Tab-separated table of C-alpha atoms in Angstrom:
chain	number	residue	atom	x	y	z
A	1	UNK	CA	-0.698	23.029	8.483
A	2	UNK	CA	2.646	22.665	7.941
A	3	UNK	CA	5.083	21.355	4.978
A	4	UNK	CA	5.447	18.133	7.050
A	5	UNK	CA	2.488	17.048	7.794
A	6	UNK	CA	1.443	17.974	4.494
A	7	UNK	CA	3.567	15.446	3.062
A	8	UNK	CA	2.746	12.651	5.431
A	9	UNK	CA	-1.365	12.818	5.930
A	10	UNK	CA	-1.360	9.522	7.087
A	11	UNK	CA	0.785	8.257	9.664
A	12	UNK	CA	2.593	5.459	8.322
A	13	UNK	CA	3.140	1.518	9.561
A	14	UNK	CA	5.991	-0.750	8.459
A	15	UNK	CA	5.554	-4.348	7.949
A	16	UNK	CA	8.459	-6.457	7.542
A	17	UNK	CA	7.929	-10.499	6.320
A	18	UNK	CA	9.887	-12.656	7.494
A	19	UNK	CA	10.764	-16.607	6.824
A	20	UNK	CA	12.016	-19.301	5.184
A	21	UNK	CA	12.913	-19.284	1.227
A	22	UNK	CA	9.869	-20.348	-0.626
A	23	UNK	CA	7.196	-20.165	2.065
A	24	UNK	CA	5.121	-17.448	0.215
A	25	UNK	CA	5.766	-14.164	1.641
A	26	UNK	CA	6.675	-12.320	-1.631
A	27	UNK	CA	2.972	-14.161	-3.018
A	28	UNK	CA	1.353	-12.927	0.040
A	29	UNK	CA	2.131	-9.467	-0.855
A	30	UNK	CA	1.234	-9.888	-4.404
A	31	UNK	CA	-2.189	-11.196	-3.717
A	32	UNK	CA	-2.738	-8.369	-1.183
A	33	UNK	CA	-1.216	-6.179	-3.479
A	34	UNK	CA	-2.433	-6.988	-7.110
A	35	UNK	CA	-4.454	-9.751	-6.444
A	36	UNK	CA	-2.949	-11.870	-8.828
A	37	UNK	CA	-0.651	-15.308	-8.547
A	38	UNK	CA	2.136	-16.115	-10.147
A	39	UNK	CA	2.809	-20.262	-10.700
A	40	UNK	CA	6.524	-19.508	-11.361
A	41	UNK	CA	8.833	-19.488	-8.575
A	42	UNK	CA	11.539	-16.403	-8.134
A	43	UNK	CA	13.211	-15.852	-5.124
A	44	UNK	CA	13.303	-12.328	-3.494
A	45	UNK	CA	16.956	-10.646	-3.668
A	46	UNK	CA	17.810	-8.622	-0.926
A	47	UNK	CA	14.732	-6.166	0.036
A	48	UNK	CA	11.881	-5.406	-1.630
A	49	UNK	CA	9.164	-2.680	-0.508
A	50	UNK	CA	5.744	-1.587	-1.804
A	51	UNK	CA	2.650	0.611	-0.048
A	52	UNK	CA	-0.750	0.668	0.104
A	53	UNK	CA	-3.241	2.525	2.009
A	54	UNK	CA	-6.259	1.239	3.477
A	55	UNK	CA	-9.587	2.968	4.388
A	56	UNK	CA	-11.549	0.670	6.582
A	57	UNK	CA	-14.636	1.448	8.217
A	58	UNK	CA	-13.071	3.033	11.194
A	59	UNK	CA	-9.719	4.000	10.319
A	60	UNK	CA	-7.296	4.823	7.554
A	61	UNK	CA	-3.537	3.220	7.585
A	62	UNK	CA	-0.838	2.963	5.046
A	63	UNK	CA	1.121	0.112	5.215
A	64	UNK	CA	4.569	-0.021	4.003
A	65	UNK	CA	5.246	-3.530	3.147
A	66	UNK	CA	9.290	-4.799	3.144
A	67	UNK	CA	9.403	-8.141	1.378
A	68	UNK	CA	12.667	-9.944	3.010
A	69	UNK	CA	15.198	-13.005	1.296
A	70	UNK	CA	15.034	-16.098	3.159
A	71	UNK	CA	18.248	-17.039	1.588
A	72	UNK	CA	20.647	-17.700	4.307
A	73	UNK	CA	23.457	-15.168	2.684
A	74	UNK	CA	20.698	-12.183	2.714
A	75	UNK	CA	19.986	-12.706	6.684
A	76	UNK	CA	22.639	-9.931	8.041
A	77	UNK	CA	20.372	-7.631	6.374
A	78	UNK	CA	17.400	-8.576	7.871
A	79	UNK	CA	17.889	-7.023	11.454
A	80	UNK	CA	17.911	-3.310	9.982
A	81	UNK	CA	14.694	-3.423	8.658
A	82	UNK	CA	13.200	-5.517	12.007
A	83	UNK	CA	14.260	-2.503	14.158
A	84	UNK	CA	11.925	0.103	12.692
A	85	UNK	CA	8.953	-1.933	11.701
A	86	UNK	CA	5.426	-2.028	13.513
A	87	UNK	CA	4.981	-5.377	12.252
A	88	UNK	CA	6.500	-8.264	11.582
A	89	UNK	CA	4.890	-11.044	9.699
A	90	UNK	CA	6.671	-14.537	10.264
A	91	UNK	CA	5.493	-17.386	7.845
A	92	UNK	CA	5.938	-20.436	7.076
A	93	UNK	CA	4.577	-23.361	4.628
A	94	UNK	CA	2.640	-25.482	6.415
A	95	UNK	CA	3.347	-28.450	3.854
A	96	UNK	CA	6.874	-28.195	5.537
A	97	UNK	CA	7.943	-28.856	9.120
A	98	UNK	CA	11.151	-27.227	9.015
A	99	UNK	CA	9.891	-23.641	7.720
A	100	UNK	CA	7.460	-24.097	10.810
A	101	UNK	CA	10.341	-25.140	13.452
A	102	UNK	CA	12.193	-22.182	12.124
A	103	UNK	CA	9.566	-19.376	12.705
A	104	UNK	CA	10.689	-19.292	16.852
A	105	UNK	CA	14.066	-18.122	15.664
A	106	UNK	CA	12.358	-15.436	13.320
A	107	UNK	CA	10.588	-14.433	16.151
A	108	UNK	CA	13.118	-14.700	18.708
A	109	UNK	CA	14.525	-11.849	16.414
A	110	UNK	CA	12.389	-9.933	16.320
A	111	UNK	CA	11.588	-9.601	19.590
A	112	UNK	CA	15.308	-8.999	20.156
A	113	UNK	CA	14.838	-6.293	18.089
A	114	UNK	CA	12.021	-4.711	19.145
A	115	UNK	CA	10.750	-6.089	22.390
A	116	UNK	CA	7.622	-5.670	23.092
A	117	UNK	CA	6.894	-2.824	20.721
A	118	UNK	CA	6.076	-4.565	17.690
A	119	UNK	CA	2.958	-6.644	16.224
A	120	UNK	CA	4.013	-10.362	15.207
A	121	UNK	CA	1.349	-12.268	12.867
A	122	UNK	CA	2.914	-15.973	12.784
A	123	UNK	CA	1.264	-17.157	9.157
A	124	UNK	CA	0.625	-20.587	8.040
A	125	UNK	CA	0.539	-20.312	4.028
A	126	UNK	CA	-0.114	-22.776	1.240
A	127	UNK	CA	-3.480	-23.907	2.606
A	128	UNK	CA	-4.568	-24.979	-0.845
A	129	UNK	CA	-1.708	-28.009	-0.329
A	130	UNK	CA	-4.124	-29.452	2.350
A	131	UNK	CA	-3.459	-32.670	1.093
A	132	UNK	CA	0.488	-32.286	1.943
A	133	UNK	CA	0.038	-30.708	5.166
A	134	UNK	CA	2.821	-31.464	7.595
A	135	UNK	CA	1.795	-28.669	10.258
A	136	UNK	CA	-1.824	-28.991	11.632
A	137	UNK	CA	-4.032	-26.041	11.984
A	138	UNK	CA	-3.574	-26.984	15.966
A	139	UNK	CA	0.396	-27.058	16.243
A	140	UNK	CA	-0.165	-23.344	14.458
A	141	UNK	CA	-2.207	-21.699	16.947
A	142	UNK	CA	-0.602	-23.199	20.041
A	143	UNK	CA	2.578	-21.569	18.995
A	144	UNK	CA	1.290	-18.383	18.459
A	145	UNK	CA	-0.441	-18.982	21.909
A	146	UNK	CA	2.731	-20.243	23.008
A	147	UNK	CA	4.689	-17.018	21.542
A	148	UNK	CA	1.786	-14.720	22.313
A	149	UNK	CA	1.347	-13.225	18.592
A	150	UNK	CA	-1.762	-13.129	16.227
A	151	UNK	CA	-1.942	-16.321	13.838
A	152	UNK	CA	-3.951	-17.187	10.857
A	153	UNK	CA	-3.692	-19.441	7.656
A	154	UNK	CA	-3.710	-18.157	4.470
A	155	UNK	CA	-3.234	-19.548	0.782
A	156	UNK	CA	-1.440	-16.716	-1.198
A	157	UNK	CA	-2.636	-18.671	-4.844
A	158	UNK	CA	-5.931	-19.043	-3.913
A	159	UNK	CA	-6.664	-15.991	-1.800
A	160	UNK	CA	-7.687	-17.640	0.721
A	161	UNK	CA	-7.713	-15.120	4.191
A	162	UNK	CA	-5.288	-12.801	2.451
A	163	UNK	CA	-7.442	-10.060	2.771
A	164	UNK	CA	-8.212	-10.779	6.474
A	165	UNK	CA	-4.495	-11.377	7.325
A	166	UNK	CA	-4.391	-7.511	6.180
A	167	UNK	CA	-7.736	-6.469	7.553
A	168	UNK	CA	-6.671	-7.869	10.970
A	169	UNK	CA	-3.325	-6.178	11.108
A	170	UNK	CA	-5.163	-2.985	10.243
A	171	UNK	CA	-6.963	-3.016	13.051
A	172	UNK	CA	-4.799	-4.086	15.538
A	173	UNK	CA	-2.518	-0.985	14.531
A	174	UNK	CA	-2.248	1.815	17.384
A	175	UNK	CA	-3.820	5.199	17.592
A	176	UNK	CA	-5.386	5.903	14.376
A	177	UNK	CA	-8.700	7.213	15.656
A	178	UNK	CA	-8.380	10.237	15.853
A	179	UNK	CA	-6.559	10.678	12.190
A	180	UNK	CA	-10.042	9.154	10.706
A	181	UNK	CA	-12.772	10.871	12.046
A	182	UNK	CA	-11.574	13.959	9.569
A	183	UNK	CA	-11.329	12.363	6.374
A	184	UNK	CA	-14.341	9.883	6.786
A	185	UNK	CA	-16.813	12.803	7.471
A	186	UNK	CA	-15.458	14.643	4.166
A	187	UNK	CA	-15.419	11.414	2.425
A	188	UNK	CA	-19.114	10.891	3.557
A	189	UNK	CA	-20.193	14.719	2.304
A	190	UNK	CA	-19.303	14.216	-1.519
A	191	UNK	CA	-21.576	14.085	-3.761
A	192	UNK	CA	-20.928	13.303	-7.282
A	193	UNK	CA	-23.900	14.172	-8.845
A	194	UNK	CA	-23.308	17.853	-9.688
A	195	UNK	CA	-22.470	20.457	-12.287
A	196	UNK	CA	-19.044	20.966	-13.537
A	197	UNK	CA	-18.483	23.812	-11.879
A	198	UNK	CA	-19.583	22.456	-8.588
A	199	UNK	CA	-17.458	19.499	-9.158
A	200	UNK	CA	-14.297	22.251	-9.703
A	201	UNK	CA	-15.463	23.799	-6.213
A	202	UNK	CA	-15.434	20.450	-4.606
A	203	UNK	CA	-12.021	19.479	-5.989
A	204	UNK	CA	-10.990	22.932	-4.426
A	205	UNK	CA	-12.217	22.225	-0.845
A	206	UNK	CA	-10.939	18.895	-1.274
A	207	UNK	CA	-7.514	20.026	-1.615
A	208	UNK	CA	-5.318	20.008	1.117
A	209	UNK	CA	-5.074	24.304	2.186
A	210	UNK	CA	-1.183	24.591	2.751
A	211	UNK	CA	0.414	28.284	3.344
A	212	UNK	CA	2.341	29.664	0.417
A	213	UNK	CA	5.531	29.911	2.958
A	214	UNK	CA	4.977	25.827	2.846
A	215	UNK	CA	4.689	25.401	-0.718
A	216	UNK	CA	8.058	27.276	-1.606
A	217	UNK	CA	9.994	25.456	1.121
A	218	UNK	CA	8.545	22.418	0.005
A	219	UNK	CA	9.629	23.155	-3.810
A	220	UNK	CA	12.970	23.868	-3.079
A	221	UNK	CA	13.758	20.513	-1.624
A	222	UNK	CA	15.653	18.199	-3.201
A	223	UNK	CA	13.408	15.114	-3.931
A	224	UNK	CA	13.673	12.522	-6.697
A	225	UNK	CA	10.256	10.036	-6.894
A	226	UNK	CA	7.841	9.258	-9.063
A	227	UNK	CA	4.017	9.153	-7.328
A	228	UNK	CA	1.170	7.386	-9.263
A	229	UNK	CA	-2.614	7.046	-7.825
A	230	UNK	CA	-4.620	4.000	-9.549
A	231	UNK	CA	-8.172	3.813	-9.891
A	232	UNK	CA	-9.116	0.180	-11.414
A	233	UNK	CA	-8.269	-2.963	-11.673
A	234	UNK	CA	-5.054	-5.219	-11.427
A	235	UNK	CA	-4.738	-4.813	-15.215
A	236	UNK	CA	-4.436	-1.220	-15.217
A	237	UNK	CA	-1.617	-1.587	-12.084
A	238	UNK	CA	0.528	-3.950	-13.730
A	239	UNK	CA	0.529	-2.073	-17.293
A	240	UNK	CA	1.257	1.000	-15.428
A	241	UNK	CA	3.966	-0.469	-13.525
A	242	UNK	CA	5.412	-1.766	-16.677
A	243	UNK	CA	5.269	0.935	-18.752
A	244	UNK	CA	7.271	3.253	-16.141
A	245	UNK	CA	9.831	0.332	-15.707
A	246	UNK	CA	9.995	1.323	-19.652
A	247	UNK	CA	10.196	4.850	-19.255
A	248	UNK	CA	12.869	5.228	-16.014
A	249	UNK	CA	14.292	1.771	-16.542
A	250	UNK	CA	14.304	2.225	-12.666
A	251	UNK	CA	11.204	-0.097	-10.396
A	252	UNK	CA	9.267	2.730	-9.360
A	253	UNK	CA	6.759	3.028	-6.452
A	254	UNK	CA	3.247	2.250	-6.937
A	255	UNK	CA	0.841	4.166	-4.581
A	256	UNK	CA	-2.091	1.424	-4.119
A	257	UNK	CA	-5.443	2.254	-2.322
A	258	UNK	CA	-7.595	-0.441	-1.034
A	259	UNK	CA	-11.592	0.852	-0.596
A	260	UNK	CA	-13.596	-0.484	2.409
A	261	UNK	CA	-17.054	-1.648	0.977
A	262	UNK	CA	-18.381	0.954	3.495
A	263	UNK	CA	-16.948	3.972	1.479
A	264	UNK	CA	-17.302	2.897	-2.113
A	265	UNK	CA	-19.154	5.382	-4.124
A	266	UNK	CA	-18.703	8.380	-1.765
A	267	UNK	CA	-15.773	10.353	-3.966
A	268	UNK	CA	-12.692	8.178	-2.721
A	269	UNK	CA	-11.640	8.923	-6.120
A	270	UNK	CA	-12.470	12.887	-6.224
A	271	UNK	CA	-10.350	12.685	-3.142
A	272	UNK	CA	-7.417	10.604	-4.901
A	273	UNK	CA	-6.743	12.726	-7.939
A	274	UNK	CA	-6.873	15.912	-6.214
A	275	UNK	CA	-4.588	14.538	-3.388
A	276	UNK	CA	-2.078	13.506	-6.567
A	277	UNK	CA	-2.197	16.560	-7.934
A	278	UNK	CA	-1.245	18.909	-5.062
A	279	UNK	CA	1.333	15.892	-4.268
A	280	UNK	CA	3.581	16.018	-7.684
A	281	UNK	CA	3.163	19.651	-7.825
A	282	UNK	CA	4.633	19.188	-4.039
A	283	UNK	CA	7.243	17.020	-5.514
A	284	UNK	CA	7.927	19.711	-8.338
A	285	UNK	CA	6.972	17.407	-10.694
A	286	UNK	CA	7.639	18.740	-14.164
A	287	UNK	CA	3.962	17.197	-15.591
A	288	UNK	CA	0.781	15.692	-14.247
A	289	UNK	CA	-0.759	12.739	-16.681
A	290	UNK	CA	-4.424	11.807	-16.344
A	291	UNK	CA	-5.731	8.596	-18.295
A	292	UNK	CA	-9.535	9.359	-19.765
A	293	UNK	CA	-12.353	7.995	-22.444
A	294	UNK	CA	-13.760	9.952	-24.814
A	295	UNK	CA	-17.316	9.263	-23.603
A	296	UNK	CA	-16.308	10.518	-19.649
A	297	UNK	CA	-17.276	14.138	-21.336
A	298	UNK	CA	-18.202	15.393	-17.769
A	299	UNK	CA	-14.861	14.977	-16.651
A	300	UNK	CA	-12.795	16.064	-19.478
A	301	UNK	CA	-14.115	18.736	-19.390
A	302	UNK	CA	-13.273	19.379	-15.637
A	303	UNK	CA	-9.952	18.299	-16.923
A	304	UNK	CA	-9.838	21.356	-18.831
A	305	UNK	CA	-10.710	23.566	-16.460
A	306	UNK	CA	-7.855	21.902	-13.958
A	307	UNK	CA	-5.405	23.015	-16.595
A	308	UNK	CA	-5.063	19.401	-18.451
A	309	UNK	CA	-4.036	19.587	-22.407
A	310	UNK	CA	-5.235	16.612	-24.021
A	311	UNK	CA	-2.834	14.871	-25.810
A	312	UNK	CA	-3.648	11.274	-27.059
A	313	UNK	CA	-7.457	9.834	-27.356
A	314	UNK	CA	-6.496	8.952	-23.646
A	315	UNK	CA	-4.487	11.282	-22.239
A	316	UNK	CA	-4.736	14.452	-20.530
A	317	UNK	CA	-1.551	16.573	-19.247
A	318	UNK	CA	-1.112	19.252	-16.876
A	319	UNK	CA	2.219	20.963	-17.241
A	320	UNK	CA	4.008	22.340	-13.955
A	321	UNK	CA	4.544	26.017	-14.885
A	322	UNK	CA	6.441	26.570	-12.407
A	323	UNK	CA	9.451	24.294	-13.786
């Protein structure tokens, strides 16, 4: 295997959203995202971008998500990010005509863009207005007949078909099967109820086998990122998020996993931590943190023999030594 694709296991999909100011698209990608809702309006400057990986049932995808202005001064930057992307994901709020008039010209771009080689999801958002609906569930899906693209409604604030807007791109993505079969069968194989030092062997053949020719090359580039794997719940992304803001005073870049129902409990997160830690020692990152409880003694204990120096009640740390 080489330094490459060790460094990009998954092949990886960009999704660009596109619309009118105010339609939803930065709340779609928080719901998706975080699963959360925020009542208080602030407009997207410029370009944002997050990712999160998906394991469905028959295929894994990350999707890089590129949250886009709909202010009118931000639209010469839009066509960059159209011409690379896999996706594009027009919305607009059906409790307003005009965003929905506006979404041919969206996609007019991107297909001038792209042509024919892109996925375009037209989006009707803010179904929990039903009461103020200007654009009926009909006019929606004739246009996306009429365009020939996917279309669904969604309400970002009440979560309403967020999931299945994501699920649905997913699936319609090109030639992932044969990057899945691997990784489901070994996801399928773990078992979690063993000894610690069957747990240590499983980490080991769980880690991704790279020649030593691959690690130094890798080591001596130049990189400059921050990579954090999350298991649990919205409250433990956001106070992760913010404390790094804290720390770097820079946004960092959240690494997000979404688990299928079909793989939960089957060592998605054996797989996780042991991917993270090959990946910042990758990176040349200078330490490795871990988050525990005192009661987890199984795993602390692992923990130990991984290297980790417990530091706080919480906290374990493994120090690159190679730094």
């Amino acid at each position: 295997m080489t330094s490459q694709e060790f460094s990009n296991p998954l092949r990886k999909f960009k999704l660009v959203f596109l619309g009118e100011q105010s339609v939803g698209k930065t709340s779609l990608i928080t719901r998706f995202m975080y699963d959360t809702f925020d009542n208080t309006y602030q407009a997207t400057i410029g370009i944002d971008f997050l990712s999160k990986t998906m394991y469905l049932e028959d295929r894994t995808v990350r999707l890089q998500l590129w949250d886009t202005a709909g202010q009118e001064r931000f639209r010469s930057l839009i066509p960059s990010y159209i011409r690379d992307s896999s996706v594009a994901v027009v919305v607009y709020d059906i409790t307003s005509r005009v965003s929905f008039q506006n979404t041919s010209k969206w996609i007019e771009d991107v297909r001038a863009e792209r042509g024919t080689e892109v996925i375009i999801v037209l989006v009707g958002n803010k179904t929990d207005l039903n009461d103020r609906r200007e654009v009926t569930l009909e006019e929606g899906e004739k246009k996306a007949n009429d365009c020939n693209v996917m279309f669904i409604e969604t309400s970002a604030k009440a979560g309403h078909n967020v999931k299945a807007l994501f699920r649905r791109i997913a699936q319609a993505l090109p030639g992932m099967d044969t990057e899945v079969t691997g990784g489901k069968e070994q996801m399928q194989k773990v078992d979690l109820n063993t000894s610690d030092n069957q747990l240590l062997n499983l980490l080991k053949q769980l880690s991704t086998s790279v020649e030593e020719a691959s690690v130094t090359n890798a080591i001596k580039s130049d990189h400059s990122c921050i990579l954090v794997a999350m298991e649990g719940d919205v409250l433990v992304g956001t106070t992760t998020m913010g404390f790094l803001y804290c720390v770097t005073g820079v946004r960092v870049h959240i690494e997000d996993v979404v688990v299928d129902a079909t793989y939960r409990g089957k060592g998605i997160a054996s797989c996780l931590i042991t991917q993270a830690i090959d990946r910042a020692k990758m990176i040349k990152a200078k330490s490795i943190d871990l988050t525990s409880r005192p009661e987890r003694e199984a795993a602390n204990r692992l923990y130990g023999k991984l290297g980790f120096v417990k530091r706080e009640t919480n906290v374990y740390r493994y120090t690159n030594q190679s730094q």
